[in-house]
């Protein structure tokens, strides 16, 4: 077996199961799970109907590049959302969810023939796929801690000068998981300048880009930033998904877009990887990308939950309202995030994710330590009840 598999860490939810094993939650309270970022809003009916209507396509092998209709739908959505004109033939690829693509991309982007060019940079805390993809591509991860004191930004000056030319790939996540931080135009300009100088590829994970709170101010995306800065899409690949946007995590449908030369190589890799999207899923995806009304309603539901929950937690947990996404990244009293999560589960039957499980020790610290990630994915009533239970737990422990 590949010895690199031994370098992989247990996934955060496996760590959470181990943390809670043997703990008996309060039997008088119904379980509320806010630990995993799995949307619970109903899948829109028109997407379900399009999936059923596409079942005749199961009689055909799909092509890896996806149908013309799907690539056109993705390019059309990107044009409306980001104000850019993508070539559907060369600058867009459908993928089986952003998770699959974020992992596969490192396998294609890391140059294993060059000994010195095997470093991949990612934020810390981070989506664990970045690390696993890095290790299995034969590269080493370099983590940039995102902390309250630096506004949860990636601190580029902390990268040693002699490391830059070994970097082949940089993962960024905006809106950030778990912080909800959105990168500014100045931050993108800095990162683009570094990529132009050192030749690495940027993998921009934007799967939370459509969960925001002001319809007049959508989060800045990498494609828009590149367009506004007049640099084109060189060495930039953006990843997005229908999972959060359209409440279809089980559909496993997403997209990548950006540098045509990079995507040409990624398509070649994917042809061998066997990652073509089912024709029925493609049909449902076309319908989803072409409709915005259901996304607006989705945002309305999340905004209502944040408006109800944050006042209930403001006096017991320390947090900033996220720029976007559906997480609260909250500092816990006492600083022991694992003990907090275990105690909350035992006393209030509410599950949250310890922040240290989402991070690695870097620069002398685990930047997730002392935080919990609270995913407001359940119903409004359930989220409000969970917030009330959290407040009661903290108050009783004080």
Coordinates of C-alpha atoms in Angstrom, one line a residue:
X1 CA 0.0 0.0 0.0
X2 CA 1.0 3.6 -0.5
X3 CA 3.1 4.5 2.5
X4 CA 1.9 8.1 2.3
X5 CA -1.5 6.9 3.6
X6 CA 0.2 6.5 7.0
X7 CA 0.7 10.3 7.1
X8 CA -3.0 11.0 7.0
X9 CA -4.6 12.3 10.2
X10 CA -8.0 11.1 11.4
X11 CA -10.8 13.2 10.0
X12 CA -12.3 15.7 12.4
X13 CA -15.5 13.9 12.7
X14 CA -13.7 10.7 13.6
X15 CA -11.9 12.6 16.3
X16 CA -15.3 13.9 17.5
X17 CA -16.8 10.5 17.6
X18 CA -13.8 9.3 19.7
X19 CA -14.2 12.4 22.0
X20 CA -17.9 11.7 22.7
X21 CA -17.6 7.9 22.9
X22 CA -19.0 6.6 26.2
X23 CA -20.6 10.0 27.0
X24 CA -24.2 9.7 27.8
X25 CA -26.2 12.8 26.7
X26 CA -29.1 14.1 28.7
X27 CA -31.9 11.7 27.8
X28 CA -34.6 14.3 28.4
X29 CA -33.3 16.5 25.5
X30 CA -33.6 15.8 21.8
X31 CA -30.2 15.7 19.9
X32 CA -29.2 18.8 17.9
X33 CA -26.1 18.4 15.8
X34 CA -24.4 21.6 14.7
X35 CA -21.0 20.0 14.2
X36 CA -21.1 19.2 10.5
X37 CA -21.6 21.6 7.6
X38 CA -24.3 19.6 5.9
X39 CA -27.2 21.7 4.7
X40 CA -30.6 20.7 6.1
X41 CA -32.8 22.9 4.0
X42 CA -35.0 20.9 1.6
X43 CA -33.7 20.3 -1.9
X44 CA -35.8 22.5 -4.3
X45 CA -38.4 20.5 -6.2
X46 CA -37.4 21.7 -9.6
X47 CA -33.9 20.2 -9.1
X48 CA -35.4 16.9 -8.1
X49 CA -37.6 17.0 -11.1
X50 CA -34.7 17.7 -13.4
X51 CA -32.8 14.8 -11.9
X52 CA -35.6 12.5 -12.6
X53 CA -36.1 13.9 -16.1
X54 CA -32.4 13.2 -16.8
X55 CA -32.6 9.5 -16.0
X56 CA -32.6 8.5 -19.7
X57 CA -29.0 9.7 -19.8
X58 CA -28.0 6.7 -17.7
X59 CA -27.9 4.6 -20.8
X60 CA -24.9 6.6 -22.0
X61 CA -21.3 7.0 -20.8
X62 CA -20.8 10.7 -19.8
X63 CA -17.8 12.6 -21.1
X64 CA -15.3 13.9 -18.5
X65 CA -15.7 17.5 -19.8
X66 CA -19.4 17.4 -19.2
X67 CA -22.1 18.5 -21.6
X68 CA -22.1 21.7 -23.5
X69 CA -25.3 22.7 -21.7
X70 CA -23.8 22.2 -18.3
X71 CA -20.6 24.1 -19.1
X72 CA -22.7 26.9 -20.6
X73 CA -24.9 27.0 -17.5
X74 CA -21.9 27.3 -15.2
X75 CA -20.3 30.0 -17.4
X76 CA -23.6 31.9 -17.5
X77 CA -23.9 31.8 -13.7
X78 CA -20.3 32.9 -13.3
X79 CA -21.0 35.8 -15.6
X80 CA -24.0 36.9 -13.6
X81 CA -22.4 36.4 -10.2
X82 CA -18.8 37.5 -10.9
X83 CA -19.1 39.8 -13.9
X84 CA -16.6 37.7 -16.0
X85 CA -16.9 36.1 -19.4
X86 CA -15.7 32.5 -19.2
X87 CA -15.2 30.4 -22.3
X88 CA -17.3 27.3 -21.6
X89 CA -15.1 25.2 -23.8
X90 CA -11.8 25.9 -22.1
X91 CA -12.3 27.7 -18.8
X92 CA -15.0 25.6 -17.1
X93 CA -15.1 22.0 -15.9
X94 CA -17.9 20.3 -14.0
X95 CA -16.7 18.2 -11.1
X96 CA -18.3 15.7 -8.7
X97 CA -18.4 18.1 -5.8
X98 CA -15.7 20.5 -4.8
X99 CA -14.2 18.1 -2.3
X100 CA -13.4 15.6 -5.0
X101 CA -11.9 18.2 -7.2
X102 CA -9.9 20.0 -4.4
X103 CA -8.2 16.6 -3.7
X104 CA -7.7 15.6 -7.3
X105 CA -6.3 19.0 -8.2
X106 CA -3.2 18.6 -6.0
X107 CA -2.4 15.3 -7.6
X108 CA -2.3 17.1 -11.0
X109 CA -0.7 20.4 -9.8
X110 CA 2.2 19.2 -7.7
X111 CA 5.3 18.7 -9.9
X112 CA 6.7 15.5 -8.4
X113 CA 9.7 15.5 -10.8
X114 CA 11.2 18.5 -9.2
X115 CA 12.6 17.8 -5.7
X116 CA 12.5 21.4 -4.6
X117 CA 9.0 22.2 -5.7
X118 CA 6.9 20.1 -3.4
X119 CA 5.4 22.5 -0.9
X120 CA 1.7 23.3 -0.6
X121 CA 0.4 26.2 1.5
X122 CA -3.0 26.3 3.2
X123 CA -4.7 28.3 5.9
X124 CA -4.8 26.9 9.4
X125 CA -7.5 26.0 10.6
X126 CA -8.5 24.4 7.2
X127 CA -10.7 22.0 5.3
X128 CA -8.9 18.7 5.9
X129 CA -8.9 17.7 2.2
X130 CA -6.1 20.3 1.6
X131 CA -3.7 18.4 3.8
X132 CA -4.6 14.9 2.6
X133 CA -4.3 16.0 -1.0
X134 CA -0.9 17.5 -0.3
X135 CA 0.5 14.5 1.5
X136 CA -0.8 12.0 -1.1
X137 CA 0.7 14.2 -3.9
X138 CA 4.1 13.7 -2.3
X139 CA 4.3 17.3 -1.1
X140 CA 4.7 18.8 2.4
X141 CA 2.1 21.2 3.8
X142 CA 3.0 24.6 5.1
X143 CA 0.3 26.1 7.3
X144 CA -0.5 29.8 7.8
X145 CA -2.3 30.4 11.0
X146 CA -5.4 32.6 10.7
X147 CA -6.0 34.2 14.0
X148 CA -8.3 36.9 15.4
X149 CA -5.3 39.2 15.9
X150 CA -4.6 39.3 12.2
X151 CA -8.2 39.4 11.2
X152 CA -8.2 35.8 10.2
X153 CA -6.0 36.6 7.2
X154 CA -3.3 34.5 5.7
X155 CA -0.1 36.1 6.9
X156 CA 2.1 35.8 3.8
X157 CA 5.2 37.5 5.3
X158 CA 5.5 34.4 7.6
X159 CA 6.4 32.3 4.6
X160 CA 10.2 32.0 4.7
X161 CA 11.7 33.7 1.7
X162 CA 13.7 30.6 0.7
X163 CA 10.5 28.5 0.7
X164 CA 8.6 30.4 -2.0
X165 CA 10.3 28.7 -5.0
X166 CA 9.4 25.3 -3.6
X167 CA 5.7 26.1 -3.5
X168 CA 3.7 24.6 -6.4
X169 CA 0.2 25.2 -5.0
X170 CA -1.6 27.5 -2.5
X171 CA -5.0 26.7 -1.2
X172 CA -7.2 29.6 0.0
X173 CA -10.8 29.4 1.3
X174 CA -13.0 32.5 0.9
X175 CA -15.5 32.7 2.6
X176 CA -13.3 30.9 5.1
X177 CA -14.1 27.6 6.7
X178 CA -14.4 27.9 9.7
X179 CA -13.9 31.7 10.2
X180 CA -16.3 33.1 7.6
X181 CA -13.6 35.6 6.5
X182 CA -13.8 36.9 3.0
X183 CA -10.6 38.0 1.2
X184 CA -10.4 41.6 0.2
X185 CA -9.3 43.0 -3.2
X186 CA -6.0 44.0 -1.6
X187 CA -5.4 40.5 -0.3
X188 CA -6.1 39.0 -3.7
X189 CA -3.7 41.5 -5.3
X190 CA -1.0 40.5 -2.9
X191 CA -1.6 36.8 -3.6
X192 CA -1.7 37.3 -7.3
X193 CA 1.6 39.2 -7.2
X194 CA 3.2 36.3 -5.3
X195 CA 1.8 33.8 -7.8
X196 CA 3.1 35.8 -10.7
X197 CA 6.5 36.1 -9.1
X198 CA 7.0 32.5 -8.0
X199 CA 4.9 30.6 -10.5
X200 CA 2.6 28.6 -8.1
X201 CA -1.0 27.8 -8.8
X202 CA -3.9 29.2 -6.6
X203 CA -6.7 26.8 -5.7
X204 CA -9.5 29.1 -4.5
X205 CA -12.1 27.2 -2.6
X206 CA -15.3 29.2 -2.7
X207 CA -17.9 26.6 -1.8
X208 CA -19.5 29.0 0.8
X209 CA -19.7 32.0 -1.6
X210 CA -23.5 32.0 -1.9
X211 CA -24.3 32.1 1.8
X212 CA -24.2 35.8 2.7
X213 CA -26.3 38.3 4.5
X214 CA -26.7 41.4 2.3
X215 CA -28.2 40.9 -1.2
X216 CA -26.6 44.1 -2.3
X217 CA -23.1 43.0 -1.3
X218 CA -22.1 39.5 -2.3
X219 CA -18.7 38.3 -1.2
X220 CA -15.8 39.2 -3.6
X221 CA -14.7 36.2 -5.6
X222 CA -11.3 35.4 -7.0
X223 CA -12.6 35.6 -10.6
X224 CA -14.0 39.1 -10.0
X225 CA -10.8 40.2 -8.2
X226 CA -8.7 39.0 -11.1
X227 CA -10.9 40.8 -13.6
X228 CA -10.9 44.0 -11.6
X229 CA -7.1 43.9 -11.3
X230 CA -6.8 43.3 -15.0
X231 CA -4.6 40.3 -14.8
X232 CA -6.7 37.6 -16.3
X233 CA -6.9 34.1 -14.8
X234 CA -3.3 33.0 -15.1
X235 CA -2.5 30.3 -12.4
X236 CA -5.9 30.7 -10.9
X237 CA -8.5 27.9 -10.5
X238 CA -11.7 28.5 -8.6
X239 CA -13.7 25.7 -7.0
X240 CA -17.4 25.9 -6.2
X241 CA -20.3 23.6 -5.5
X242 CA -24.1 23.3 -5.5
X243 CA -24.1 21.5 -2.1
X244 CA -24.4 24.7 0.0
X245 CA -25.8 27.0 -2.7
X246 CA -28.7 24.7 -3.7
X247 CA -29.0 22.3 -0.7
X248 CA -28.0 19.2 -2.7
X249 CA -24.9 17.8 -0.9
X250 CA -25.9 14.3 -2.0
X251 CA -25.9 15.4 -5.7
X252 CA -22.1 15.7 -5.6
X253 CA -22.0 18.4 -8.2
X254 CA -19.6 21.3 -8.5
X255 CA -17.4 23.3 -10.9
X256 CA -13.9 24.6 -11.4
X257 CA -13.1 27.6 -13.5
X258 CA -10.1 29.7 -14.4
X259 CA -6.8 29.4 -16.2
X260 CA -7.4 27.5 -19.5
X261 CA -3.9 26.0 -19.7
X262 CA -4.1 24.6 -16.1
X263 CA -7.6 23.3 -16.7
X264 CA -6.5 21.6 -19.9
X265 CA -4.0 19.6 -17.9
X266 CA -6.5 19.0 -15.1
X267 CA -9.0 17.6 -17.7
X268 CA -6.3 15.2 -19.0
X269 CA -5.8 14.0 -15.4
X270 CA -9.5 13.6 -14.8
X271 CA -10.0 11.6 -18.0
X272 CA -7.7 9.0 -16.5
X273 CA -9.1 9.5 -13.0
X274 CA -12.6 8.4 -14.1
X275 CA -14.5 11.3 -12.7
X276 CA -17.2 12.0 -15.3
X277 CA -20.5 13.3 -13.9
X278 CA -23.6 11.2 -14.3
X279 CA -25.9 12.6 -17.1
X280 CA -28.8 12.7 -14.7
X281 CA -26.8 14.8 -12.2
X282 CA -25.7 17.0 -15.1
X283 CA -29.4 17.6 -16.0
X284 CA -30.2 18.6 -12.4
X285 CA -27.1 20.7 -12.2
X286 CA -28.0 22.7 -15.3
X287 CA -31.4 23.5 -13.7
X288 CA -29.7 24.5 -10.4
X289 CA -27.0 26.8 -11.9
X290 CA -29.7 28.5 -14.1
X291 CA -32.0 29.5 -11.2
X292 CA -31.2 32.1 -8.6
X293 CA -34.6 32.4 -6.8
X294 CA -34.0 29.4 -4.6
X295 CA -30.6 30.6 -3.6
X296 CA -32.0 34.0 -2.5
X297 CA -34.5 32.1 -0.3
X298 CA -31.7 29.9 1.0
X299 CA -29.8 33.0 2.1
X300 CA -32.9 34.4 3.7
X301 CA -33.2 31.3 5.9
X302 CA -29.6 31.5 7.0
X303 CA -29.8 35.2 7.7
X304 CA -32.9 34.6 9.9
X305 CA -31.0 32.0 11.9
X306 CA -27.9 34.2 12.5
X307 CA -30.2 37.1 13.5
X308 CA -31.9 34.9 16.1
X309 CA -28.9 33.0 17.4
X310 CA -26.2 35.6 17.8
X311 CA -28.0 37.7 20.4
X312 CA -28.6 34.6 22.5
X313 CA -24.9 33.7 22.4
X314 CA -23.3 37.1 22.6
X315 CA -23.0 37.2 26.4
X316 CA -21.6 33.7 26.8
X317 CA -19.3 33.1 23.8
X318 CA -16.8 35.5 22.1
X319 CA -17.2 35.7 18.3
X320 CA -17.4 38.0 15.3
X321 CA -20.3 37.8 12.9
X322 CA -19.0 36.0 9.8
X323 CA -18.7 37.9 6.5
X324 CA -20.3 34.9 4.9
X325 CA -20.9 31.1 5.2
X326 CA -23.1 29.4 7.8
X327 CA -20.6 29.0 10.7
X328 CA -20.0 30.7 14.0
X329 CA -16.4 30.5 15.0
X330 CA -16.6 31.1 18.7
X331 CA -14.1 31.3 21.5
X332 CA -15.1 29.2 24.5
X333 CA -14.7 30.1 28.2
X334 CA -11.7 28.4 29.8
X335 CA -10.0 27.7 26.4
X336 CA -10.5 23.9 26.3
X337 CA -12.5 23.4 23.2
X338 CA -12.6 19.6 23.5
X339 CA -13.8 19.7 27.1
X340 CA -16.4 22.3 26.2
X341 CA -17.8 20.2 23.3
X342 CA -17.9 17.0 25.4
X343 CA -19.6 18.8 28.4
X344 CA -22.1 20.5 26.1
X345 CA -23.0 17.2 24.5
X346 CA -23.4 15.5 27.9
X347 CA -25.4 18.1 29.6
X348 CA -27.4 19.7 26.7
X349 CA -27.3 17.0 23.9
X350 CA -25.9 19.7 21.5
X351 CA -23.0 18.7 19.3
X352 CA -20.4 21.3 18.1
X353 CA -16.9 20.7 16.6
X354 CA -13.8 21.5 18.6
X355 CA -11.7 24.0 16.7
X356 CA -8.5 22.2 17.5
X357 CA -9.7 19.3 15.4
X358 CA -9.7 21.5 12.3
X359 CA -6.1 22.7 12.7
X360 CA -2.5 21.6 13.2
X361 CA 0.3 22.9 15.4
X362 CA 2.2 25.5 13.5
X363 CA 4.4 28.4 14.6
X364 CA 4.2 27.2 18.1
X365 CA 0.4 27.1 18.4
X366 CA -2.8 25.3 17.3
X367 CA -4.9 28.2 16.0
X368 CA -8.1 26.3 16.5
X369 CA -7.5 25.7 20.2
X370 CA -10.1 27.4 22.4
X371 CA -12.7 27.7 19.6
X372 CA -15.7 25.7 18.5
X373 CA -17.3 25.7 15.1
X374 CA -21.1 26.0 15.2
X375 CA -22.9 25.1 12.0
X376 CA -26.3 26.8 11.8
X377 CA -27.6 24.2 9.3
X378 CA -30.7 22.9 11.2
X379 CA -34.1 24.5 11.3
X380 CA -34.5 28.0 12.8
X381 CA -36.3 26.5 15.8
X382 CA -33.6 23.9 16.3
X383 CA -30.8 26.5 16.0
X384 CA -32.5 28.8 18.5
X385 CA -33.1 25.9 21.0
X386 CA -29.4 24.9 20.6
X387 CA -28.3 28.5 21.3
X388 CA -30.5 28.6 24.4
X389 CA -29.0 25.3 25.6
X390 CA -25.4 26.5 24.9
X391 CA -26.2 29.7 26.9
X392 CA -27.6 27.6 29.8
X393 CA -24.5 25.3 29.7
X394 CA -22.1 28.2 29.9
X395 CA -24.0 30.0 32.6
X396 CA -24.3 26.9 34.8
X397 CA -20.6 26.3 34.4
X398 CA -19.6 29.8 35.3

